PDB file of C-alpha atoms in Angstrom:
ATOM      1  CA  UNK U   1     -46.604 281.633  62.633  1.00 43.00           C
ATOM      2  CA  UNK U   2     -49.614 282.610  65.305  1.00 46.00           C
ATOM      3  CA  UNK U   3     -52.003 280.021  65.727  1.00 49.00           C
ATOM      4  CA  UNK U   4     -55.032 282.111  67.126  1.00 51.00           C
ATOM      5  CA  UNK U   5     -57.509 281.047  64.363  1.00 51.00           C
ATOM      6  CA  UNK U   6     -59.523 284.961  63.184  1.00 60.00           C
ATOM      7  CA  UNK U   7     -62.774 282.823  62.547  1.00 77.00           C
ATOM      8  CA  UNK U   8     -64.730 279.379  62.858  1.00 80.00           C
ATOM      9  CA  UNK U   9     -63.187 278.090  59.349  1.00 83.00           C
ATOM     10  CA  UNK U  10     -59.465 278.421  60.716  1.00 85.00           C
ATOM     11  CA  UNK U  11     -60.756 276.927  64.149  1.00 85.00           C
ATOM     12  CA  UNK U  12     -61.765 274.198  62.199  1.00 87.00           C
ATOM     13  CA  UNK U  13     -58.900 274.260  60.134  1.00 88.00           C
ATOM     14  CA  UNK U  14     -56.442 273.772  63.719  1.00 88.00           C
ATOM     15  CA  UNK U  15     -58.376 271.056  64.381  1.00 89.00           C
ATOM     16  CA  UNK U  16     -58.140 269.063  61.274  1.00 88.00           C
ATOM     17  CA  UNK U  17     -53.883 269.970  61.610  1.00 87.00           C
ATOM     18  CA  UNK U  18     -53.769 268.634  65.052  1.00 87.00           C
ATOM     19  CA  UNK U  19     -55.894 265.242  64.551  1.00 89.00           C
ATOM     20  CA  UNK U  20     -53.831 264.657  61.855  1.00 84.00           C
ATOM     21  CA  UNK U  21     -50.753 265.167  63.904  1.00 79.00           C
ATOM     22  CA  UNK U  22     -52.038 262.871  66.132  1.00 82.00           C
ATOM     23  CA  UNK U  23     -53.857 260.175  64.932  1.00 79.00           C
ATOM     24  CA  UNK U  24     -54.344 258.028  68.363  1.00 89.00           C
ATOM     25  CA  UNK U  25     -56.984 259.057  70.749  1.00 95.00           C
ATOM     26  CA  UNK U  26     -59.488 258.173  73.515  1.00 97.00           C
ATOM     27  CA  UNK U  27     -62.526 257.175  72.676  1.00 98.00           C
ATOM     28  CA  UNK U  28     -65.221 258.092  75.562  1.00 98.00           C
ATOM     29  CA  UNK U  29     -68.387 256.254  75.782  1.00 98.00           C
ATOM     30  CA  UNK U  30     -71.015 256.100  78.789  1.00 98.00           C
ATOM     31  CA  UNK U  31     -71.633 252.778  80.096  1.00 96.00           C
ATOM     32  CA  UNK U  32     -74.653 251.433  81.101  1.00 92.00           C
ATOM     33  CA  UNK U  33     -74.320 252.022  84.750  1.00 95.00           C
ATOM     34  CA  UNK U  34     -73.044 255.668  83.928  1.00 95.00           C
ATOM     35  CA  UNK U  35     -69.721 254.836  84.078  1.00 97.00           C
ATOM     36  CA  UNK U  36     -67.348 256.770  81.432  1.00 98.00           C
ATOM     37  CA  UNK U  37     -65.803 254.244  79.758  1.00 97.00           C
ATOM     38  CA  UNK U  38     -62.389 255.668  77.866  1.00 98.00           C
ATOM     39  CA  UNK U  39     -60.452 253.227  75.341  1.00 97.00           C
ATOM     40  CA  UNK U  40     -57.435 253.869  72.873  1.00 96.00           C
ATOM     41  CA  UNK U  41     -58.531 253.855  68.852  1.00 95.00           C
ATOM     42  CA  UNK U  42     -56.458 254.717  65.520  1.00 91.00           C
ATOM     43  CA  UNK U  43     -58.619 257.280  63.993  1.00 87.00           C
ATOM     44  CA  UNK U  44     -58.792 256.079  60.119  1.00 86.00           C
ATOM     45  CA  UNK U  45     -59.449 259.251  58.305  1.00 69.00           C
ATOM     46  CA  UNK U  46     -57.056 262.400  59.007  1.00 60.00           C
ATOM     47  CA  UNK U  47     -59.257 264.673  56.835  1.00 69.00           C
ATOM     48  CA  UNK U  48     -61.580 266.056  59.370  1.00 77.00           C
ATOM     49  CA  UNK U  49     -64.825 267.190  58.061  1.00 81.00           C
ATOM     50  CA  UNK U  50     -66.961 267.172  61.430  1.00 88.00           C
ATOM     51  CA  UNK U  51     -67.157 263.368  60.771  1.00 93.00           C
ATOM     52  CA  UNK U  52     -64.262 260.726  62.102  1.00 94.00           C
ATOM     53  CA  UNK U  53     -64.234 257.357  61.153  1.00 95.00           C
ATOM     54  CA  UNK U  54     -63.137 254.017  63.128  1.00 96.00           C
ATOM     55  CA  UNK U  55     -63.514 249.953  62.566  1.00 97.00           C
ATOM     56  CA  UNK U  56     -65.082 248.253  65.315  1.00 98.00           C
ATOM     57  CA  UNK U  57     -66.434 244.991  66.061  1.00 98.00           C
ATOM     58  CA  UNK U  58     -70.043 245.225  65.809  1.00 98.00           C
ATOM     59  CA  UNK U  59     -70.928 243.075  69.173  1.00 97.00           C
ATOM     60  CA  UNK U  60     -67.892 245.544  71.140  1.00 97.00           C
ATOM     61  CA  UNK U  61     -68.924 247.168  74.260  1.00 96.00           C
ATOM     62  CA  UNK U  62     -67.975 250.428  72.973  1.00 98.00           C
ATOM     63  CA  UNK U  63     -70.833 249.700  69.754  1.00 98.00           C
ATOM     64  CA  UNK U  64     -73.680 248.542  72.391  1.00 97.00           C
ATOM     65  CA  UNK U  65     -72.851 251.215  74.309  1.00 98.00           C
ATOM     66  CA  UNK U  66     -73.064 254.051  71.508  1.00 98.00           C
ATOM     67  CA  UNK U  67     -76.430 251.912  70.364  1.00 97.00           C
ATOM     68  CA  UNK U  68     -77.555 252.804  74.068  1.00 97.00           C
ATOM     69  CA  UNK U  69     -76.328 256.400  74.307  1.00 97.00           C
ATOM     70  CA  UNK U  70     -74.626 257.850  71.511  1.00 98.00           C
ATOM     71  CA  UNK U  71     -73.016 260.817  73.075  1.00 98.00           C
ATOM     72  CA  UNK U  72     -69.141 260.454  72.848  1.00 98.00           C
ATOM     73  CA  UNK U  73     -65.483 262.057  73.183  1.00 98.00           C
ATOM     74  CA  UNK U  74     -62.756 262.027  71.264  1.00 97.00           C
ATOM     75  CA  UNK U  75     -59.366 262.814  73.242  1.00 97.00           C
ATOM     76  CA  UNK U  76     -56.188 263.330  71.192  1.00 95.00           C
ATOM     77  CA  UNK U  77     -52.612 264.278  72.383  1.00 92.00           C
ATOM     78  CA  UNK U  78     -49.670 264.932  70.412  1.00 85.00           C
ATOM     79  CA  UNK U  79     -46.812 264.897  73.170  1.00 80.00           C
ATOM     80  CA  UNK U  80     -44.559 265.623  70.739  1.00 79.00           C
ATOM     81  CA  UNK U  81     -45.936 269.229  69.371  1.00 76.00           C
ATOM     82  CA  UNK U  82     -47.403 269.979  72.896  1.00 83.00           C
ATOM     83  CA  UNK U  83     -51.773 270.115  71.594  1.00 88.00           C
ATOM     84  CA  UNK U  84     -54.491 268.174  72.665  1.00 92.00           C
ATOM     85  CA  UNK U  85     -57.975 268.252  71.051  1.00 94.00           C
ATOM     86  CA  UNK U  86     -61.352 267.297  72.411  1.00 96.00           C
ATOM     87  CA  UNK U  87     -64.060 266.401  70.201  1.00 96.00           C
ATOM     88  CA  UNK U  88     -67.278 265.649  71.833  1.00 97.00           C
ATOM     89  CA  UNK U  89     -70.110 264.655  69.502  1.00 97.00           C
ATOM     90  CA  UNK U  90     -72.413 261.669  68.341  1.00 98.00           C
ATOM     91  CA  UNK U  91     -71.764 258.346  67.601  1.00 98.00           C
ATOM     92  CA  UNK U  92     -73.425 255.489  65.637  1.00 98.00           C
ATOM     93  CA  UNK U  93     -72.590 252.878  63.857  1.00 98.00           C
ATOM     94  CA  UNK U  94     -72.592 252.669  60.086  1.00 95.00           C
ATOM     95  CA  UNK U  95     -71.600 250.399  57.827  1.00 96.00           C
ATOM     96  CA  UNK U  96     -70.796 251.382  54.505  1.00 94.00           C
ATOM     97  CA  UNK U  97     -68.901 248.866  52.527  1.00 96.00           C
ATOM     98  CA  UNK U  98     -67.521 251.501  49.667  1.00 96.00           C
ATOM     99  CA  UNK U  99     -66.274 253.354  52.588  1.00 94.00           C
ATOM    100  CA  UNK U 100     -65.011 250.687  54.716  1.00 96.00           C
ATOM    101  CA  UNK U 101     -62.325 250.064  51.650  1.00 96.00           C
ATOM    102  CA  UNK U 102     -61.431 253.748  51.266  1.00 94.00           C
ATOM    103  CA  UNK U 103     -60.722 253.932  54.670  1.00 94.00           C
ATOM    104  CA  UNK U 104     -58.727 250.300  54.774  1.00 95.00           C
ATOM    105  CA  UNK U 105     -55.136 250.285  55.950  1.00 92.00           C
ATOM    106  CA  UNK U 106     -53.114 247.102  56.051  1.00 93.00           C
ATOM    107  CA  UNK U 107     -52.024 247.511  59.633  1.00 92.00           C
ATOM    108  CA  UNK U 108     -55.619 246.648  60.580  1.00 95.00           C
ATOM    109  CA  UNK U 109     -55.459 243.155  59.827  1.00 95.00           C
ATOM    110  CA  UNK U 110     -53.956 242.738  63.306  1.00 95.00           C
ATOM    111  CA  UNK U 111     -57.347 243.437  64.460  1.00 95.00           C
ATOM    112  CA  UNK U 112     -58.966 242.439  61.887  1.00 97.00           C
ATOM    113  CA  UNK U 113     -57.653 239.121  60.212  1.00 97.00           C
ATOM    114  CA  UNK U 114     -59.814 238.574  57.336  1.00 98.00           C
ATOM    115  CA  UNK U 115     -60.001 242.180  56.480  1.00 97.00           C
ATOM    116  CA  UNK U 116     -62.845 244.097  55.112  1.00 97.00           C
ATOM    117  CA  UNK U 117     -64.729 240.083  55.455  1.00 97.00           C
ATOM    118  CA  UNK U 118     -63.930 239.989  59.093  1.00 98.00           C
ATOM    119  CA  UNK U 119     -66.885 238.527  60.356  1.00 97.00           C
ATOM    120  CA  UNK U 120     -68.824 241.344  62.838  1.00 97.00           C
ATOM    121  CA  UNK U 121     -66.623 244.219  61.197  1.00 98.00           C
ATOM    122  CA  UNK U 122     -68.542 247.854  61.183  1.00 98.00           C
ATOM    123  CA  UNK U 123     -67.713 251.317  61.348  1.00 97.00           C
ATOM    124  CA  UNK U 124     -67.951 253.843  63.884  1.00 97.00           C
ATOM    125  CA  UNK U 125     -69.036 257.078  62.941  1.00 96.00           C
ATOM    126  CA  UNK U 126     -68.302 260.464  65.045  1.00 96.00           C
ATOM    127  CA  UNK U 127     -70.267 263.253  64.252  1.00 96.00           C
ATOM    128  CA  UNK U 128     -68.473 266.096  66.124  1.00 95.00           C
ATOM    129  CA  UNK U 129     -70.955 269.088  67.710  1.00 95.00           C
ATOM    130  CA  UNK U 130     -67.924 270.852  68.879  1.00 95.00           C
ATOM    131  CA  UNK U 131     -63.966 270.709  69.640  1.00 95.00           C
ATOM    132  CA  UNK U 132     -61.692 272.120  71.735  1.00 95.00           C
ATOM    133  CA  UNK U 133     -58.122 272.341  71.835  1.00 93.00           C
ATOM    134  CA  UNK U 134     -55.244 273.704  73.435  1.00 91.00           C
ATOM    135  CA  UNK U 135     -51.422 274.398  71.910  1.00 83.00           C
ATOM    136  CA  UNK U 136     -48.588 275.027  74.528  1.00 74.00           C
ATOM    137  CA  UNK U 137     -46.243 277.171  73.497  1.00 62.00           C
ATOM    138  CA  UNK U 138     -43.115 276.322  72.656  1.00 54.00           C
ATOM    139  CA  UNK U 139     -40.211 273.212  73.308  1.00 47.00           C
ATOM    140  CA  UNK U 140     -40.303 270.950  76.286  1.00 48.00           C
ATOM    141  CA  UNK U 141     -37.527 273.201  77.639  1.00 43.00           C
ATOM    142  CA  UNK U 142     -39.388 275.916  77.450  1.00 46.00           C
ATOM    143  CA  UNK U 143     -42.320 274.563  79.197  1.00 46.00           C
ATOM    144  CA  UNK U 144     -40.483 272.806  81.826  1.00 46.00           C
ATOM    145  CA  UNK U 145     -39.056 276.416  82.350  1.00 47.00           C
ATOM    146  CA  UNK U 146     -42.420 277.761  82.946  1.00 50.00           C
ATOM    147  CA  UNK U 147     -43.401 274.955  85.329  1.00 46.00           C
ATOM    148  CA  UNK U 148     -39.937 275.954  87.373  1.00 53.00           C
ATOM    149  CA  UNK U 149     -40.585 279.718  86.783  1.00 57.00           C
ATOM    150  CA  UNK U 150     -43.702 279.000  88.328  1.00 57.00           C
ATOM    151  CA  UNK U 151     -42.698 276.817  91.054  1.00 60.00           C
ATOM    152  CA  UNK U 152     -40.702 279.443  92.136  1.00 64.00           C
ATOM    153  CA  UNK U 153     -43.250 282.483  91.879  1.00 64.00           C
ATOM    154  CA  UNK U 154     -46.565 281.210  92.552  1.00 67.00           C
ATOM    155  CA  UNK U 155     -48.249 282.292  89.539  1.00 65.00           C
ATOM    156  CA  UNK U 156     -49.360 279.446  87.381  1.00 65.00           C
ATOM    157  CA  UNK U 157     -47.751 278.740  84.541  1.00 53.00           C
ATOM    158  CA  UNK U 158     -48.789 280.289  80.644  1.00 58.00           C
ATOM    159  CA  UNK U 159     -51.020 277.118  79.460  1.00 59.00           C
ATOM    160  CA  UNK U 160     -50.998 278.010  75.655  1.00 63.00           C
ATOM    161  CA  UNK U 161     -54.204 279.049  73.882  1.00 69.00           C
ATOM    162  CA  UNK U 162     -57.203 277.583  73.978  1.00 74.00           C
ATOM    163  CA  UNK U 163     -60.333 277.628  71.839  1.00 71.00           C
ATOM    164  CA  UNK U 164     -63.595 275.913  71.316  1.00 79.00           C
ATOM    165  CA  UNK U 165     -64.442 275.517  67.878  1.00 83.00           C
ATOM    166  CA  UNK U 166     -68.552 274.631  66.965  1.00 83.00           C
ATOM    167  CA  UNK U 167     -69.345 272.081  63.782  1.00 83.00           C
TER     168      UNK U 167
END
């Protein structure tokens, strides 16, 4: 299967596939002192239409940081398929009970013990401005052989396909 996108729509479709497979990501925000801060998050909706959704506490550092500087990055790694996605966009706290009900999963009770009635529960919406993804060819063995060949020849290994997508 050729993973080279033929147009922007194909690129967006590939980003959606990669995000759906990864599901866990790193959400990066900017702290008040300018430091970049990343933390693991579970994506709540795998159908990616340009928006990503996360549950959080309204008084958490990440939500406070988003209120001050809404520019964020969301990075996904799918080690099994040797693929990575970086989504740059703007984030906002956006509580919507109906959406929260659609996005809710019982495993979230681990972090939000009262379910949707957990005090301070909110949603973070990340609206993508752009995404970049990398698809590495072949299996782990093929990639390791490529690294070994690069070490012997002094030539960099083939890193796979890399594409940028605008939203």
